[in-house]
PDB file of C-alpha atoms in Angstrom:
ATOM      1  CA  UNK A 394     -19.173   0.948   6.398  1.00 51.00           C
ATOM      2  CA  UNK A 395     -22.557   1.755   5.423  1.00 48.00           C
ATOM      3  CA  UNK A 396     -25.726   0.763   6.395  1.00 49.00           C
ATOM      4  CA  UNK A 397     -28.994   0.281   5.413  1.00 47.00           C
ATOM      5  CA  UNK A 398     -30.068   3.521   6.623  1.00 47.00           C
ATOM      6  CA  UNK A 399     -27.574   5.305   4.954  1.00 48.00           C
ATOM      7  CA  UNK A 400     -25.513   5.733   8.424  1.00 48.00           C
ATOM      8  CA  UNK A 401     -21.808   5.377   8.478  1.00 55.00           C
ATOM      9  CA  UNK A 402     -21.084   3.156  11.317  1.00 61.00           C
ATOM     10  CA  UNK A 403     -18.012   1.940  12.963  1.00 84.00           C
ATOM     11  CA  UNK A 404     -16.437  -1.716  12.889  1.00 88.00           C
ATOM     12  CA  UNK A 405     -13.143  -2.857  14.933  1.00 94.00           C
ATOM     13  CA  UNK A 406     -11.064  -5.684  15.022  1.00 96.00           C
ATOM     14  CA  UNK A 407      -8.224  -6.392  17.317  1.00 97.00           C
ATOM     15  CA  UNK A 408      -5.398  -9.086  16.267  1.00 97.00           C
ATOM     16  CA  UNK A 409      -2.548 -10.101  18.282  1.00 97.00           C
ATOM     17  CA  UNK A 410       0.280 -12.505  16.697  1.00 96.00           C
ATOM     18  CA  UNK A 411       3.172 -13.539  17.798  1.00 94.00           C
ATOM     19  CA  UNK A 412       6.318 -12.016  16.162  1.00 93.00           C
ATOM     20  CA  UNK A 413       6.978 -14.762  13.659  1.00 90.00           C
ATOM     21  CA  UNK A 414       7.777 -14.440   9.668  1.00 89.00           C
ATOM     22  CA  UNK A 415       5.285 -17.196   8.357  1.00 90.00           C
ATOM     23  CA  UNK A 416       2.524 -15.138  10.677  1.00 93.00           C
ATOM     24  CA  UNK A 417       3.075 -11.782   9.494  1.00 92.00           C
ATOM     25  CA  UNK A 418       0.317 -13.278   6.494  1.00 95.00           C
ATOM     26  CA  UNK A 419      -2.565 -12.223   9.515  1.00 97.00           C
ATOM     27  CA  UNK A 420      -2.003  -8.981   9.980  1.00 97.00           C
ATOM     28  CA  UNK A 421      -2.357  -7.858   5.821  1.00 96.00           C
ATOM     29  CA  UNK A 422      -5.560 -10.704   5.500  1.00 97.00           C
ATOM     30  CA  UNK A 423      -6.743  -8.936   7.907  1.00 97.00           C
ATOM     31  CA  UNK A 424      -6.095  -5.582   6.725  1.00 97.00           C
ATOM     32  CA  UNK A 425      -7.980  -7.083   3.438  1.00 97.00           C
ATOM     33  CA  UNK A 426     -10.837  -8.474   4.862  1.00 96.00           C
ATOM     34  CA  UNK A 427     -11.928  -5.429   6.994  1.00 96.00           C
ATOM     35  CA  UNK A 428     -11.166  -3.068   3.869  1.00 96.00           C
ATOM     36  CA  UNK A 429     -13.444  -5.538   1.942  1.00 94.00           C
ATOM     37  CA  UNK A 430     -16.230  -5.311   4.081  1.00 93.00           C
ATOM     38  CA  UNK A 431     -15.905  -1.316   4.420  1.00 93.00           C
ATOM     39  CA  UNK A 432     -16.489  -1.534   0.443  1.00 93.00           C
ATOM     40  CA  UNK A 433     -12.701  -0.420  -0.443  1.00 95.00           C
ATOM     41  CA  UNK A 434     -12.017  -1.157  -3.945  1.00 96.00           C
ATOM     42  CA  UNK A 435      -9.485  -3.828  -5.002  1.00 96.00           C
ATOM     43  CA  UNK A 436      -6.477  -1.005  -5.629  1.00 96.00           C
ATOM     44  CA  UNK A 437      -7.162   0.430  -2.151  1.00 97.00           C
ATOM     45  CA  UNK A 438      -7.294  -3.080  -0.655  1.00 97.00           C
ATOM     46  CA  UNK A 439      -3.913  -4.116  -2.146  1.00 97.00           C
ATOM     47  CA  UNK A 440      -2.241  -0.892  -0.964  1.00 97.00           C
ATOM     48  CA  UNK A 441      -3.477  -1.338   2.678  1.00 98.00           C
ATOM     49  CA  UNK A 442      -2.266  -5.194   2.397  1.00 97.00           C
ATOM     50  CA  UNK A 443       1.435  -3.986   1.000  1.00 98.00           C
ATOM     51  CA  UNK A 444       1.225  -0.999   3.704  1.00 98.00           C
ATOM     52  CA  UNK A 445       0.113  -3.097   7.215  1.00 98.00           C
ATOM     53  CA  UNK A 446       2.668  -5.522   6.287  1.00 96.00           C
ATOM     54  CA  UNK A 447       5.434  -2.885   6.010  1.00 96.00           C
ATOM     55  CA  UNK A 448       3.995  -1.328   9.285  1.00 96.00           C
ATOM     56  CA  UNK A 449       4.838  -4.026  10.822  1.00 95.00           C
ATOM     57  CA  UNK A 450       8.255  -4.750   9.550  1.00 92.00           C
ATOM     58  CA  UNK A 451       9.063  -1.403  10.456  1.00 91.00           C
ATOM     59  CA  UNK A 452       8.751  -2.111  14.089  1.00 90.00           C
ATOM     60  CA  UNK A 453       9.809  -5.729  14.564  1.00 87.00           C
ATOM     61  CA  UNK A 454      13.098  -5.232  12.166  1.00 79.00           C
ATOM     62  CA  UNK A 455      14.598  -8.480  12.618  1.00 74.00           C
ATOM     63  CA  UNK A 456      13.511  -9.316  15.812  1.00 80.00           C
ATOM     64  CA  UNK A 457      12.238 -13.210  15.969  1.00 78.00           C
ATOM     65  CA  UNK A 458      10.139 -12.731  19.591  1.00 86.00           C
ATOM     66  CA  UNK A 459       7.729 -11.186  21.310  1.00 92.00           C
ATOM     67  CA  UNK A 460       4.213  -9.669  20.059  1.00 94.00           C
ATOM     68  CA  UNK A 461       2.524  -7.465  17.693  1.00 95.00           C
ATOM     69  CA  UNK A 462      -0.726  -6.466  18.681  1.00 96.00           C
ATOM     70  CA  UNK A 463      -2.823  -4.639  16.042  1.00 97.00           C
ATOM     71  CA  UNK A 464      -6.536  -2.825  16.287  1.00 97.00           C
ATOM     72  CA  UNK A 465      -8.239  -1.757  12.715  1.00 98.00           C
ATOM     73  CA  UNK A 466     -10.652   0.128  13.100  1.00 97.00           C
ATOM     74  CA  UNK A 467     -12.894   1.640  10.093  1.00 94.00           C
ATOM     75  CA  UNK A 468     -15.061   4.509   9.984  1.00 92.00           C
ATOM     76  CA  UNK A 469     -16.532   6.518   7.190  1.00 90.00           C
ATOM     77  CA  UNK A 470     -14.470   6.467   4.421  1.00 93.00           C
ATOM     78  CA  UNK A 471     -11.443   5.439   6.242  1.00 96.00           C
ATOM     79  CA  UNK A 472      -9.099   2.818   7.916  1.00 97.00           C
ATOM     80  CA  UNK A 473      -7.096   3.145  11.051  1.00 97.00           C
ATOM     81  CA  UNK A 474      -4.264   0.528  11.732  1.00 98.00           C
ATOM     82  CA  UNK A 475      -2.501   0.572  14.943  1.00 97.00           C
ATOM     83  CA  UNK A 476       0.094  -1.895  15.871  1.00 96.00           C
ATOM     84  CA  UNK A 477       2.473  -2.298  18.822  1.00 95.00           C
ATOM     85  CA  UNK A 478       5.058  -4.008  19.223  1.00 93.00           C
ATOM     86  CA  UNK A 479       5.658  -5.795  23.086  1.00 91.00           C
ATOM     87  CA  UNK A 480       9.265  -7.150  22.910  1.00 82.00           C
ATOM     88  CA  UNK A 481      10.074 -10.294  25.015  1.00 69.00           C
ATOM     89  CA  UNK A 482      11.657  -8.796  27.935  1.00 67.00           C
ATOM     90  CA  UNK A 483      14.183  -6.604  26.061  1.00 55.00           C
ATOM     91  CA  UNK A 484      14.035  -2.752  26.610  1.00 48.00           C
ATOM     92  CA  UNK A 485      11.196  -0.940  23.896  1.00 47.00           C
ATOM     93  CA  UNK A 486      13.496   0.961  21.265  1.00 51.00           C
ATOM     94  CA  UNK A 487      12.537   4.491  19.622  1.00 49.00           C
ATOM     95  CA  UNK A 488       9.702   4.727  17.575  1.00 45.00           C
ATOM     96  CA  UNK A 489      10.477   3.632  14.406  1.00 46.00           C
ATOM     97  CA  UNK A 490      13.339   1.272  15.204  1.00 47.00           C
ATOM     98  CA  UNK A 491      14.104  -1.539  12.572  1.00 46.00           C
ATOM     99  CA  UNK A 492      12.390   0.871   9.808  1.00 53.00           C
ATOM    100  CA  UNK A 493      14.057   1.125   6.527  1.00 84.00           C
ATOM    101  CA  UNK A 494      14.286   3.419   3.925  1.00 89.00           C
ATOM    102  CA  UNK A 495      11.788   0.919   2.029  1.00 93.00           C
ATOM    103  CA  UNK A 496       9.317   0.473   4.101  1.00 94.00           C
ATOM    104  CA  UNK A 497       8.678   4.212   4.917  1.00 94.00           C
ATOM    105  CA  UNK A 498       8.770   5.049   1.247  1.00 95.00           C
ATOM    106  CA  UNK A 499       5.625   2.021   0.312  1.00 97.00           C
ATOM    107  CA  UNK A 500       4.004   3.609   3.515  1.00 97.00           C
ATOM    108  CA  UNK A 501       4.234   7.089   2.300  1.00 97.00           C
ATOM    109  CA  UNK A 502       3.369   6.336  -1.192  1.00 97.00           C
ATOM    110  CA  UNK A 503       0.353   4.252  -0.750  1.00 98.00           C
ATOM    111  CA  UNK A 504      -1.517   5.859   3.011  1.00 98.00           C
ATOM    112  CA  UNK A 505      -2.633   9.312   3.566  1.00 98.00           C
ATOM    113  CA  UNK A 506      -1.407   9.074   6.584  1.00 97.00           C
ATOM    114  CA  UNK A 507       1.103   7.383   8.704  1.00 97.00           C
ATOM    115  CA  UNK A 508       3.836   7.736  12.173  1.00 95.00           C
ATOM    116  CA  UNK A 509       5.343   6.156  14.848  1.00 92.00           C
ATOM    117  CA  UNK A 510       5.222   6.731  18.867  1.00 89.00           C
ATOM    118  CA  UNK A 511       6.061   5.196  22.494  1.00 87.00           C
ATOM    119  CA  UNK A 512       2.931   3.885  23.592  1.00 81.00           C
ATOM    120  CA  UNK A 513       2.958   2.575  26.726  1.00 82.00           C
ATOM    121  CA  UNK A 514       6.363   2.114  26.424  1.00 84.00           C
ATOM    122  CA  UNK A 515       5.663   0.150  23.389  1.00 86.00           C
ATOM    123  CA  UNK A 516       7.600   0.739  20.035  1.00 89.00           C
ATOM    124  CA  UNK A 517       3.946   1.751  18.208  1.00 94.00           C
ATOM    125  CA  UNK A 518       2.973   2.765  14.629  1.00 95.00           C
ATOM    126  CA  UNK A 519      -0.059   3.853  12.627  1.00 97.00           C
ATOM    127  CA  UNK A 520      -1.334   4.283   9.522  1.00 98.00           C
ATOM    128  CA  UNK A 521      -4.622   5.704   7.744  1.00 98.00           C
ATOM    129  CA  UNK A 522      -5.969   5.165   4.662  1.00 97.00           C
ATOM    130  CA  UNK A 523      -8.950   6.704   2.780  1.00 96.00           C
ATOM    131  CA  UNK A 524     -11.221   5.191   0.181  1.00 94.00           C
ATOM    132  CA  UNK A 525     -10.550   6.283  -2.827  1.00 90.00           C
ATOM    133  CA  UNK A 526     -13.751   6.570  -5.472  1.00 73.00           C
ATOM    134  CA  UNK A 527     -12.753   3.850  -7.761  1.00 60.00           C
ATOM    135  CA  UNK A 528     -16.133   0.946  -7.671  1.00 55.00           C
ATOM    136  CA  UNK A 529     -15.717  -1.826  -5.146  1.00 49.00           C
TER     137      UNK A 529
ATOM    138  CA  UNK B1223       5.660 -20.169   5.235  1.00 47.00           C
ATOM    139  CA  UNK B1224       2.957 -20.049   2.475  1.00 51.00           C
ATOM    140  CA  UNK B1225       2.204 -23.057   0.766  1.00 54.00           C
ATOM    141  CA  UNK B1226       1.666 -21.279  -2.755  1.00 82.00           C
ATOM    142  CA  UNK B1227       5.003 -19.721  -2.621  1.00 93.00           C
ATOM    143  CA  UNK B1228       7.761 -21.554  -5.068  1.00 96.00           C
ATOM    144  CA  UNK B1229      11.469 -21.010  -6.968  1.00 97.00           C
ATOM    145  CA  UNK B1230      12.093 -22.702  -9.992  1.00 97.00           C
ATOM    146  CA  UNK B1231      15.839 -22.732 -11.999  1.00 94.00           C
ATOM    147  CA  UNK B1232      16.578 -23.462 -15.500  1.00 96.00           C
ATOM    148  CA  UNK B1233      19.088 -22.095 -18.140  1.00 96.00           C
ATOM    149  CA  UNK B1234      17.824 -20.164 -20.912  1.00 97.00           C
ATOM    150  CA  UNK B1235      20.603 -20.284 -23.714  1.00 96.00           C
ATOM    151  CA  UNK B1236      23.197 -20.563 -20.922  1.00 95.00           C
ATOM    152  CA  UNK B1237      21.947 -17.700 -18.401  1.00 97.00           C
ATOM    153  CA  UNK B1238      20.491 -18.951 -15.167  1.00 98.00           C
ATOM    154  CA  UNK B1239      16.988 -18.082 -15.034  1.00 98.00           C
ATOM    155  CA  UNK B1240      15.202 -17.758 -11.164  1.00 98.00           C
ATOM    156  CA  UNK B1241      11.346 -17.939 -11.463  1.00 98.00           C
ATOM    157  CA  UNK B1242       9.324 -17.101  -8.387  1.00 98.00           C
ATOM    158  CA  UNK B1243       5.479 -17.603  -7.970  1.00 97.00           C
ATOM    159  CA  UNK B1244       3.330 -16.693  -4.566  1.00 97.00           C
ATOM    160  CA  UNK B1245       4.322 -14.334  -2.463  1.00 96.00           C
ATOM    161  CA  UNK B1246       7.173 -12.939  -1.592  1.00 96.00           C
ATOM    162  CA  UNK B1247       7.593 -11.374   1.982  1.00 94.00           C
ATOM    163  CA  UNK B1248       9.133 -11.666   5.027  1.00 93.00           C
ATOM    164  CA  UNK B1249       8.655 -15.508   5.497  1.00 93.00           C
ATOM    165  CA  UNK B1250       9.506 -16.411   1.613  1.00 95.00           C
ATOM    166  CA  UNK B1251      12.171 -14.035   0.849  1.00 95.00           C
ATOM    167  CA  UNK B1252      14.865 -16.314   2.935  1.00 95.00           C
ATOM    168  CA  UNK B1253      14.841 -19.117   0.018  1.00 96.00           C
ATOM    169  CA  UNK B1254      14.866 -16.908  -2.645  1.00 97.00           C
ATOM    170  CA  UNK B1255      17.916 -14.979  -1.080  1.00 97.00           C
ATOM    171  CA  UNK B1256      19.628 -18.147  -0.406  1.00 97.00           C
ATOM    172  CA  UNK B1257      19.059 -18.930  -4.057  1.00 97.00           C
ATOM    173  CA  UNK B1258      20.263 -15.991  -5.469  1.00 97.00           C
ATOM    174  CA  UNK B1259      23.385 -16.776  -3.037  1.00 97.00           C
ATOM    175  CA  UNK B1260      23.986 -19.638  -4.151  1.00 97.00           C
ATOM    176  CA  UNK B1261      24.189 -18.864  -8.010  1.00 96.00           C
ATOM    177  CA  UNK B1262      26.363 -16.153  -6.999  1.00 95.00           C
ATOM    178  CA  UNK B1263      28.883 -18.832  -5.341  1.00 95.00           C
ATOM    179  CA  UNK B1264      28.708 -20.997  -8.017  1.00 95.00           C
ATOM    180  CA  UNK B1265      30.284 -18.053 -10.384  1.00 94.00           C
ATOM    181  CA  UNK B1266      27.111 -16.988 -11.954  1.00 95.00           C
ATOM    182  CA  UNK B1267      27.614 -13.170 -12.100  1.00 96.00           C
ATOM    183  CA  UNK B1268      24.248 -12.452 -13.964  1.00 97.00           C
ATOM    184  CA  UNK B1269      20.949 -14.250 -13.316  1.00 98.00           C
ATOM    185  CA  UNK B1270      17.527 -13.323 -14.562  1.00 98.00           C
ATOM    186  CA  UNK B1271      14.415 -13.372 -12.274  1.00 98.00           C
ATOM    187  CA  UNK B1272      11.736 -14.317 -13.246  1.00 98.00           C
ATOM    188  CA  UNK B1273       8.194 -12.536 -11.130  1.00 98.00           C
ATOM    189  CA  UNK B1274       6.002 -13.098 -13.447  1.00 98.00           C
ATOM    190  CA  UNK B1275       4.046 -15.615 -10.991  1.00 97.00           C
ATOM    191  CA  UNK B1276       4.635 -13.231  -8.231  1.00 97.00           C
ATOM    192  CA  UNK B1277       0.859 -12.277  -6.309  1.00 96.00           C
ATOM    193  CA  UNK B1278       2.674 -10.075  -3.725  1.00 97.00           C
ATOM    194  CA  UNK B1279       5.911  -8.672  -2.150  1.00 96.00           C
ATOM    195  CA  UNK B1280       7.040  -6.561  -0.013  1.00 96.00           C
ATOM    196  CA  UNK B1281      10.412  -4.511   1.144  1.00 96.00           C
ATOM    197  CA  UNK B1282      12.084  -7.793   2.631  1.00 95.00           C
ATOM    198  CA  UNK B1283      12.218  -9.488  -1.006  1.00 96.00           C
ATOM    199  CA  UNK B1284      12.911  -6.019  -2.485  1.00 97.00           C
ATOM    200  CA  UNK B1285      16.032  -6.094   0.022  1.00 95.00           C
ATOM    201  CA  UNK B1286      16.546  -9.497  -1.483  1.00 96.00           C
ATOM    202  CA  UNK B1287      17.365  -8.651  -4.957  1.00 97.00           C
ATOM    203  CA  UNK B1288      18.649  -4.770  -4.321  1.00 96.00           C
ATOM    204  CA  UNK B1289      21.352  -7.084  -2.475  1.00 96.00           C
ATOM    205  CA  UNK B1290      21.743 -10.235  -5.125  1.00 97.00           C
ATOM    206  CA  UNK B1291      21.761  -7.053  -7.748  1.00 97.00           C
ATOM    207  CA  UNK B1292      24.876  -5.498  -5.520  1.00 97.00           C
ATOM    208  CA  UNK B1293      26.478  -8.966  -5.899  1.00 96.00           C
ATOM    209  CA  UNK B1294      26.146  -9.420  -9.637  1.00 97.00           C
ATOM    210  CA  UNK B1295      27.195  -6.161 -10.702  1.00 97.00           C
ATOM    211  CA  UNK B1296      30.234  -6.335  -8.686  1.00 96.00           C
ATOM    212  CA  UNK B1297      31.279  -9.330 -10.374  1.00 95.00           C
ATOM    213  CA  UNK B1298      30.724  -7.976 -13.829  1.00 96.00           C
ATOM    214  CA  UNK B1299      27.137  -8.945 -14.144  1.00 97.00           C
ATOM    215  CA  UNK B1300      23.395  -7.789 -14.082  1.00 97.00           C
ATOM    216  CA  UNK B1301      20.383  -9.166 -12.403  1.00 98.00           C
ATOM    217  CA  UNK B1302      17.515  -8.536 -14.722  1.00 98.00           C
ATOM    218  CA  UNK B1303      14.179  -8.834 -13.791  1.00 98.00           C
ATOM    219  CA  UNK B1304      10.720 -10.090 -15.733  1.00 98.00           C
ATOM    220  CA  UNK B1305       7.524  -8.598 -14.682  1.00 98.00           C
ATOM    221  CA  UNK B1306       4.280  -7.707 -15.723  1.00 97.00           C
ATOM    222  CA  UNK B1307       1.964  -7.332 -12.916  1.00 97.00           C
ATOM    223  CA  UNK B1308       1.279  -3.726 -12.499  1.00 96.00           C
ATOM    224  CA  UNK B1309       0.956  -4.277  -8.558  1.00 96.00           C
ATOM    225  CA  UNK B1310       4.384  -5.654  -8.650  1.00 98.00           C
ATOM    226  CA  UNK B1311       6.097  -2.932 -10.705  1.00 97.00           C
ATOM    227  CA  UNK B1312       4.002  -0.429  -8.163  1.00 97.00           C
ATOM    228  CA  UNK B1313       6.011  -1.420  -5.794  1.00 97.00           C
ATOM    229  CA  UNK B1314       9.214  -1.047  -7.890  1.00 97.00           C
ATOM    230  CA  UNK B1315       8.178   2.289  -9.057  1.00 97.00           C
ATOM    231  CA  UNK B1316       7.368   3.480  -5.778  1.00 97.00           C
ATOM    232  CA  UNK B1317      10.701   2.856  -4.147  1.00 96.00           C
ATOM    233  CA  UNK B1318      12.361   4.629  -7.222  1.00 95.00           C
ATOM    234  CA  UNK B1319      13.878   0.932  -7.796  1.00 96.00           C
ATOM    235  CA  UNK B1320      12.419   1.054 -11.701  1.00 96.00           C
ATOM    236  CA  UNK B1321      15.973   3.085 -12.590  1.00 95.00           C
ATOM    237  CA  UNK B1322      17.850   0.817 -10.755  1.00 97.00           C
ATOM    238  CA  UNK B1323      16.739  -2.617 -12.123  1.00 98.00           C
ATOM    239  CA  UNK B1324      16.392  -3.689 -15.618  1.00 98.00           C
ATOM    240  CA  UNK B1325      13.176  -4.788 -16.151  1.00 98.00           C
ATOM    241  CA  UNK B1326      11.580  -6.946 -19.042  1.00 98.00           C
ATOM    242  CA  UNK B1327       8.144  -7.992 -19.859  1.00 98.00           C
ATOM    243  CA  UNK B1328       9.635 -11.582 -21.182  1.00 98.00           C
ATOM    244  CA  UNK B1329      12.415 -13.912 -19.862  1.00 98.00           C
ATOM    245  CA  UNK B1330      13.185 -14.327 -23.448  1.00 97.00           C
ATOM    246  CA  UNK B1331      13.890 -10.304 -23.809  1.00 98.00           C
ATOM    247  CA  UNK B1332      15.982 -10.666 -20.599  1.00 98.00           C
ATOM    248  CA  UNK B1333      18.023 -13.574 -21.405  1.00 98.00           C
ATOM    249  CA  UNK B1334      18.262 -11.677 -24.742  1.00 97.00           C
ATOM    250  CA  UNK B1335      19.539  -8.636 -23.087  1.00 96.00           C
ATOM    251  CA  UNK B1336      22.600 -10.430 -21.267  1.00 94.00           C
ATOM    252  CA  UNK B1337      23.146 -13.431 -23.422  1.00 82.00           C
TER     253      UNK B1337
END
């Protein structure tokens, strides 16, 4: 985001839902609202929408409990998503568990960046995505 | 589930025709599949859908009608599909799914297609 002074500064959000269908909606307003205020253009906005909500898809799979727990964080000309995924009680799975072929191929079209880890013992996933120069 | 979402049937010159409006993800998707199920049931082996309304959607509802697709084609049918919004046919396009689909910019060309 940029200030007044010309100086790139930092915001943050954190966001933790519960792992529900009709919730999912959060985490890509979210993703919307914090790309709006970093200036993102309306293309770049509607890719990070399409792309948090198939981040998180690709960890929950079908899974109807527990939490996601997601952090955006923007800087410069970029957007940071993480999100982890803390099952009810149920062993964590590999990275990437529940992903499908879809949802990796929308994440690798539309984000310059994007993987998967244990964190914490957490199924966990990122993504990154870059303004592009088309106006606000 | 979100309020804006909505399906809508008619018959277009006897093909059943399946318009969605909203958004389609992972909490609106359900309906639509059961939809699509249903006409399948009933012994309709090609159905148009209609996204011309559609705002958003995601891989669940793209799972959704790769699947009713599978269904119609193995009963001798098609599923065509009607959209316009270039953010929709992004998505199509960017899961390869454009060569896999037929896709019309009317649900009068798509009916027309299959009728």
């Amino acid at each position: 985001m940029s200030t007044a002074g010309g100086q790139t500064a930092t915001l943050a959000v954190d966001l933790s839902i519960p792992v529900q269908a009709d919730l999912v909606v959060l985490a890509r307003l979210t993703a919307a609202t914090v790309a709006g205020r970093a200036g993102f253009g309306v293309e770049d906005i509607e890719d990070l929408r399409l792309a948090v909500e198939e981040l998180c898809l690709s960890l929950v799979g079908g899974a109807k409990d527990g939490r996601l727990h997601l952090t955006y964080e923007c800087e410069g000309d970029a957007i940071t998503v993480a999100c982890r995924y803390e099952d009810a009680g149920t062993p964590a799975g590999p990275p990437g568990q529940g992903a499908d072929d879809l949802s990796l191929r929308i994440l690798d079209a539309l984000v310059d960046e994007h993987g998967r880890q244990i964190r914490d013992g957490h199924p966990s996933a990122w993504l990154c995505k870059r303004r592009s120069d088309q106006p606000a | 589930m979100d309020q804006s979402f909505q399906i809508a049937d008619e018959e277009v010159n006897g093909v059943p025709v399946v318009s969605a409006t909203g958004e389609i993800d992972v909490a609106t998707a359900p309906p639509l599949r059961d939809r699509l199920q249903a006409l399948a049931t009933s012994g309709k082996s090609t159905v148009v859908v209609n996204l011309l309304g559609v705002t958003f959607l995601d891989s669940t509802a793209l799972g959704v009608l790769v699947g009713a697709l599978k269904r119609c084609r193995e009963s001798g049918g098609d599923l065509p599909l009607v959209i316009t919004e270039p953010r929709i046919l992004k998505v199509f396009e960017i899961t390869g799914l454009t060569g896999v689909f037929p896709i019309y910019a009317s649900v009068d060309d798509a009916v027309r297609s299959v009728a």
